[in-house]
CSV table of C-alpha atoms in Angstrom, one decimal:
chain,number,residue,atom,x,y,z
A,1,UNK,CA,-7.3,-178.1,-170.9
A,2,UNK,CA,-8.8,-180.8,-168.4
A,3,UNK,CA,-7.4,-183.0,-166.1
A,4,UNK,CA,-8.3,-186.2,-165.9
A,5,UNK,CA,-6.6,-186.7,-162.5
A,6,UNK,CA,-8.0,-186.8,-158.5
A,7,UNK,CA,-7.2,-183.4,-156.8
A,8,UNK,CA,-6.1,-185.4,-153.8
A,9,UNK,CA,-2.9,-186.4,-156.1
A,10,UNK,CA,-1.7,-182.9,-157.5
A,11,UNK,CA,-3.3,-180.4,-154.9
A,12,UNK,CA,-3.5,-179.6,-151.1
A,13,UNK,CA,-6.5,-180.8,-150.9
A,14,UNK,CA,-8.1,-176.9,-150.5
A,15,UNK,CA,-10.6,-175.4,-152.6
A,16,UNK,CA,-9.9,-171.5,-152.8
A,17,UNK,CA,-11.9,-168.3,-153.9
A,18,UNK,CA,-10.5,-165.3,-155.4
A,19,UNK,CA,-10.1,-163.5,-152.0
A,20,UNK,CA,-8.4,-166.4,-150.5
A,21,UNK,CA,-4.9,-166.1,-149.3
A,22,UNK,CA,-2.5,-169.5,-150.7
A,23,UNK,CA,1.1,-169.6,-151.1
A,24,UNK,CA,2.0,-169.0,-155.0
A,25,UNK,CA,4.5,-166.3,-154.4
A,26,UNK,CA,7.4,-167.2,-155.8
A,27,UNK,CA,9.2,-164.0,-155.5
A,28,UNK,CA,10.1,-163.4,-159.1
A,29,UNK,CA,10.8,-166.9,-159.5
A,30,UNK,CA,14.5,-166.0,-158.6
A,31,UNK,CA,15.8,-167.1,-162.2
A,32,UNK,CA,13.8,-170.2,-162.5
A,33,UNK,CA,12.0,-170.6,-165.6
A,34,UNK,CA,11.2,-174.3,-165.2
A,35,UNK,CA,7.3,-173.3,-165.9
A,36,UNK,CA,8.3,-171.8,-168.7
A,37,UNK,CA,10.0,-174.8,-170.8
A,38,UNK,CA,8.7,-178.4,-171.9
A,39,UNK,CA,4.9,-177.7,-171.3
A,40,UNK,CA,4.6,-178.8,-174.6
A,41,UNK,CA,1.4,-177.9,-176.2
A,42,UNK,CA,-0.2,-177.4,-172.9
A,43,UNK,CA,-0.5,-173.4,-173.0
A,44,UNK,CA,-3.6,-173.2,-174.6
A,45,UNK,CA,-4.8,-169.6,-175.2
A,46,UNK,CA,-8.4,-168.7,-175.1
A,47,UNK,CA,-10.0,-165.7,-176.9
A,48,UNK,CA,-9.0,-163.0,-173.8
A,49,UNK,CA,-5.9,-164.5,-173.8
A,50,UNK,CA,-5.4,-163.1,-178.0
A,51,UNK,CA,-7.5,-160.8,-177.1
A,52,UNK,CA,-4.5,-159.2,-174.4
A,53,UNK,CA,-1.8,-160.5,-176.6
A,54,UNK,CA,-3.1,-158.4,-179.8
A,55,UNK,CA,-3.3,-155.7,-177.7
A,56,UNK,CA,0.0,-155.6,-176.3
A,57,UNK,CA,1.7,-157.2,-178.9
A,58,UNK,CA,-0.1,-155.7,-182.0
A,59,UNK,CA,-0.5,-158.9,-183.3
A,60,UNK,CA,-3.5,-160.9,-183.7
A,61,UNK,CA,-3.4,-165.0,-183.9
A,62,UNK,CA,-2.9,-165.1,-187.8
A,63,UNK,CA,0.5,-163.6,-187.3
A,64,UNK,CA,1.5,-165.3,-183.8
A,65,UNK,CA,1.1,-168.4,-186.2
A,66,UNK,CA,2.3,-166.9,-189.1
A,67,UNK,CA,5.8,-166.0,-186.7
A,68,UNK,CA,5.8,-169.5,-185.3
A,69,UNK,CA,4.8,-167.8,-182.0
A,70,UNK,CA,1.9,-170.0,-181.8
A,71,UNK,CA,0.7,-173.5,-182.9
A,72,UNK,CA,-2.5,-175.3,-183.6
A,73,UNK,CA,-3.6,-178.7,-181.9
A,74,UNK,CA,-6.1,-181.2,-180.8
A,75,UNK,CA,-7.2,-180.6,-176.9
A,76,UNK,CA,-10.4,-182.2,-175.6
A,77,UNK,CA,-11.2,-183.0,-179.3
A,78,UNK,CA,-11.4,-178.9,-180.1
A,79,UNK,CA,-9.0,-177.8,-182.5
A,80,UNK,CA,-7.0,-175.0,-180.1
A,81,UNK,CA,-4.2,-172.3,-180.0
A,82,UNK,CA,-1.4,-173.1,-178.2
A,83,UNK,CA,2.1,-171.2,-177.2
A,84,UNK,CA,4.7,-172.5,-179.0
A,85,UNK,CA,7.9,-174.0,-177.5
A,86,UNK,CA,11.3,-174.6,-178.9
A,87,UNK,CA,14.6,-176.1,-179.1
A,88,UNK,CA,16.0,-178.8,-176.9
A,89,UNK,CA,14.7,-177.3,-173.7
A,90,UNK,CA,11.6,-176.8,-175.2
A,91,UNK,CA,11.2,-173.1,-174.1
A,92,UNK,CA,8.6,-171.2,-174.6
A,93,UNK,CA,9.1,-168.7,-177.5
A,94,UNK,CA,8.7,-165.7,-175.5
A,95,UNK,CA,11.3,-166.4,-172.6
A,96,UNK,CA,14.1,-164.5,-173.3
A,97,UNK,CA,17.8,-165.2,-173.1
A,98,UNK,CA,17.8,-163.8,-169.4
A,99,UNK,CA,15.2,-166.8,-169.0
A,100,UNK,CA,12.7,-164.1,-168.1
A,101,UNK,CA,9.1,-163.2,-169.7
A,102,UNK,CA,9.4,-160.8,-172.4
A,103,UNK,CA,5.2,-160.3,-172.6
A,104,UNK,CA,4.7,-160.4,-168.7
A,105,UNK,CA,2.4,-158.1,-169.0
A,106,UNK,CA,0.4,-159.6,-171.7
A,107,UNK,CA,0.9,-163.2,-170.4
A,108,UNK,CA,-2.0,-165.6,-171.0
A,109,UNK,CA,-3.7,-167.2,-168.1
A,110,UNK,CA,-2.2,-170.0,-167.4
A,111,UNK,CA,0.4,-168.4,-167.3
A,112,UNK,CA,-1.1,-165.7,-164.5
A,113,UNK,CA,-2.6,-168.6,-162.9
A,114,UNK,CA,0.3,-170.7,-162.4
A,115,UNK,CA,1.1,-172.9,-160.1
A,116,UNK,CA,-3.1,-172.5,-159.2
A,117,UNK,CA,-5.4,-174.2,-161.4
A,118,UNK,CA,-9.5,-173.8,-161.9
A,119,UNK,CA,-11.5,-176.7,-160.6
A,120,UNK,CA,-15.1,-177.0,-161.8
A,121,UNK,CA,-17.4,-178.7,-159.9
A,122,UNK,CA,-19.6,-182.3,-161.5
A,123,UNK,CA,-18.7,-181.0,-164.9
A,124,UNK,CA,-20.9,-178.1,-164.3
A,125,UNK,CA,-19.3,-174.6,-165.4
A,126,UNK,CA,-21.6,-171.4,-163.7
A,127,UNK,CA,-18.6,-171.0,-161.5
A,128,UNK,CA,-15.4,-172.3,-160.3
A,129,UNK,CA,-12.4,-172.6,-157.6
A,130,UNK,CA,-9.0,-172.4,-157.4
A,131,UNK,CA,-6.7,-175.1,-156.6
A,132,UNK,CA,-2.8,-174.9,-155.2
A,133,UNK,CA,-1.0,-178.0,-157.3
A,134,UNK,CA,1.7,-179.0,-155.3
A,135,UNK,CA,4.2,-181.0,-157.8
A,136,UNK,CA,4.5,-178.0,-160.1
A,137,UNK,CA,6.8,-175.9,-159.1
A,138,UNK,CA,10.0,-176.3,-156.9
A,139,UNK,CA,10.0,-172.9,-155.8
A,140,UNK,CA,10.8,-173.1,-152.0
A,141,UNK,CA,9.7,-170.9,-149.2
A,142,UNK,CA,6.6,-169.1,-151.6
A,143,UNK,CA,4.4,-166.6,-149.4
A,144,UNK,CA,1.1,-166.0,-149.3
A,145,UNK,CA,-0.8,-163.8,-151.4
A,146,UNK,CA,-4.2,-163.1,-152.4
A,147,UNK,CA,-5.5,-164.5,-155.3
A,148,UNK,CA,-7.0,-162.1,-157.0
A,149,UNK,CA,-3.8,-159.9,-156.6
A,150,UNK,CA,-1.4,-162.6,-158.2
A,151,UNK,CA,-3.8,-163.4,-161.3
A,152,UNK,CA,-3.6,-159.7,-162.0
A,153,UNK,CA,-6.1,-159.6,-163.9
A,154,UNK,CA,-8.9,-156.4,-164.3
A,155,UNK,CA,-12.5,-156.9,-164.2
A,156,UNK,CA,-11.9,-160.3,-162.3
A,157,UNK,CA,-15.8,-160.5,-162.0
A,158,UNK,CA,-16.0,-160.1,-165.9
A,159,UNK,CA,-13.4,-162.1,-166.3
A,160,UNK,CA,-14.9,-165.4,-164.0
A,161,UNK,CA,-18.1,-165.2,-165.9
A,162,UNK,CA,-16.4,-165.2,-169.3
A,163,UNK,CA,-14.2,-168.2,-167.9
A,164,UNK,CA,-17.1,-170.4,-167.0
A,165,UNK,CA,-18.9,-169.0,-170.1
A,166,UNK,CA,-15.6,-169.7,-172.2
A,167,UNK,CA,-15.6,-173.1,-170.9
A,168,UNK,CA,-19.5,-174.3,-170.8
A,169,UNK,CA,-19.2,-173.1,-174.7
A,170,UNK,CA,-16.0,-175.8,-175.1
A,171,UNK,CA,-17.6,-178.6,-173.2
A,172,UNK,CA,-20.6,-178.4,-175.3
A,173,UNK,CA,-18.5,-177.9,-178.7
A,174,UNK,CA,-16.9,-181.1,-177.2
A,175,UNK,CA,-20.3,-183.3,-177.0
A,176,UNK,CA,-20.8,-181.8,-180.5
A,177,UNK,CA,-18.2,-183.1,-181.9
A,178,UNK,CA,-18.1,-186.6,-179.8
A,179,UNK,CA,-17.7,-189.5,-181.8
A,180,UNK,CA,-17.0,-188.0,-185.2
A,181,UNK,CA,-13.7,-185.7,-184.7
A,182,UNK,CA,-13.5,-186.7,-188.6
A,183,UNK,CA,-17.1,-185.9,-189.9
A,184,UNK,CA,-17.2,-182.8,-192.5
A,185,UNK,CA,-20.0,-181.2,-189.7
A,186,UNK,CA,-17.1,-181.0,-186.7
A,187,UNK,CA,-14.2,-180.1,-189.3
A,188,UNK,CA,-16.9,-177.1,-190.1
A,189,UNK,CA,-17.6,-176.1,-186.8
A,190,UNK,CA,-14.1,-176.1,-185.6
A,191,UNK,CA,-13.2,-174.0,-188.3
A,192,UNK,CA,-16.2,-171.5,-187.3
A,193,UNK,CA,-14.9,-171.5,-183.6
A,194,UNK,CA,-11.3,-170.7,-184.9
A,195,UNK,CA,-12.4,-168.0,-187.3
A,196,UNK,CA,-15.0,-166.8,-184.7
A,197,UNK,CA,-13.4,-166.4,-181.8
A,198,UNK,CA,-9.3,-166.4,-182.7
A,199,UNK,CA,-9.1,-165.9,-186.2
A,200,UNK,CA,-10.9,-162.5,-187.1
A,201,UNK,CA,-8.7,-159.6,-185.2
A,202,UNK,CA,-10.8,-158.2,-182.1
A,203,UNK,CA,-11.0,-154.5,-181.8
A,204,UNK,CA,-8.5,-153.8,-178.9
A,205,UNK,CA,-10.1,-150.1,-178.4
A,206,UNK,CA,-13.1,-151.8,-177.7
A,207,UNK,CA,-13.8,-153.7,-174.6
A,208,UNK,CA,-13.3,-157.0,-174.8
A,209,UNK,CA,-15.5,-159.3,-172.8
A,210,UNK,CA,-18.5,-157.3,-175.0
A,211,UNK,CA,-17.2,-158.1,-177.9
A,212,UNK,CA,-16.8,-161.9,-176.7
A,213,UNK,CA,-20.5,-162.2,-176.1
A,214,UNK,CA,-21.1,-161.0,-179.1
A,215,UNK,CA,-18.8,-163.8,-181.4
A,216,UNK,CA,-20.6,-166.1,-178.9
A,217,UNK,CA,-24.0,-165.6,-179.9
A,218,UNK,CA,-23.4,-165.8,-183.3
A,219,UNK,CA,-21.5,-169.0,-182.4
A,220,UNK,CA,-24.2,-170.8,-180.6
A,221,UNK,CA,-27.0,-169.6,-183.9
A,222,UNK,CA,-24.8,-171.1,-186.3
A,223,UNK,CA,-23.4,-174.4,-184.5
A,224,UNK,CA,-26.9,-176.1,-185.0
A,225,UNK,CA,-27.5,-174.7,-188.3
A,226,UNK,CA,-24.0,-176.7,-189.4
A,227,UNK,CA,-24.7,-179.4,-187.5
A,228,UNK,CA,-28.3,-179.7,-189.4
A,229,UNK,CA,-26.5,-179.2,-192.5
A,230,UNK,CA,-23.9,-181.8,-192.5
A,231,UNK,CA,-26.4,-184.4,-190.4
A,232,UNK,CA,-28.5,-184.7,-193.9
């Protein structure tokens, strides 16, 4: 999800790479959830992110919908899976009653990369930096730690290429769709994105990032083609 904000206001003002040392430890948080309630329909999850979920879950994004575990909404004018959240405090659906993570293991990545965020340069996305946002969380004291150790995520070069990949794919979908968020040609190609990406269960024995290239070529053939189609 972007940010329409100057990283002078929510950062320290560093740009970091994945070897970089930065303070996000929190320690285990220490019993503080607050990162875990009122983000409202901020979570969004991209395709690695249902990708790890069905794989430690056993359940693809049909049924996290289908469970109320996920949701549906507008972000960037791209229709988008989000994490749900609930009740008053507006928790997030898998924080337990211990106010702990009960898929930390299969936690999407905004959720590894909290409180960092990814900063792409002039709107151009071949590559990307870190940032430290400094208003997010009220954890006192945090340590230093490297990166790459508290995203814990494997194949982190894999990973970065399908992120800017991932996200180069959305901004174009975006300019696509630009101007006519209504039209019958962006109501079909969001569905095709859903369906192509999050929709149709990925093969969890398979690798994943293989797989992605894959949905995404057949994405990028048929976009035009609908586009074409609906333009007549």
């Amino acid at each position: 999800m972007k940010r329409n904000v100057s990283l002078a206001e929510i950062s320290d003002g560093r740009l970091y790479r994945g070897n970089d040392m930065v303070k996000a430890d929190c320690h285990g948080c220490r019993g503080c959830h607050k990162c875990c309630t009122g983000m409202g329909n901020s979570v969004v999850l991209d395709p690695c992110d249902v990708y790890r979920m069905q794989q430690g879950l056993g359940k693809g994004l049909p049924e996290l919908l289908a469970e109320g575990m996920a949701e549906l909404n507008v972000a960037d004018g791209v229709v988008l899976p989000n994490l749900k959240m609930t009740g008053r405090e507006e928790r997030c659906v898998f924080l337990n009653e211990e106010g702990r993570c009960s898929i930390h293991s299969a936690r999407p990545g905004i959720c590894r990369l909290f409180p960092l965020g990814r900063y792409y340069q002039d709107g151009v996305f071949d590559d990307f930096r870190y940032f430290l946002q400094v208003n997010e969380c009220p954890a006192a004291n945090r340590s230093k730690i490297k990166i790459s150790k508290w995203i814990d995520t494997p194949e982190q070069g894999r990973n970065h290429d399908f992120l800017c990949r991932w996200h180069g794919l959305l901004n174009h979908l975006e300019e696509q769709v630009a101007g006519r968020e209504d039209s019958q040609a962006a109501k079909q190609i969001n569905l095709l994105m859903l369906r192509t990406f999050f929709m149709d269960h990925y093969d969890t024995e398979r690798n994943f990032y293989q797989q992605f290239e894959q949905r995404a070529a057949a994405f990028e053939t048929a976009v035009p083609q609908l586009s074409d189609k609906y333009s007549e």
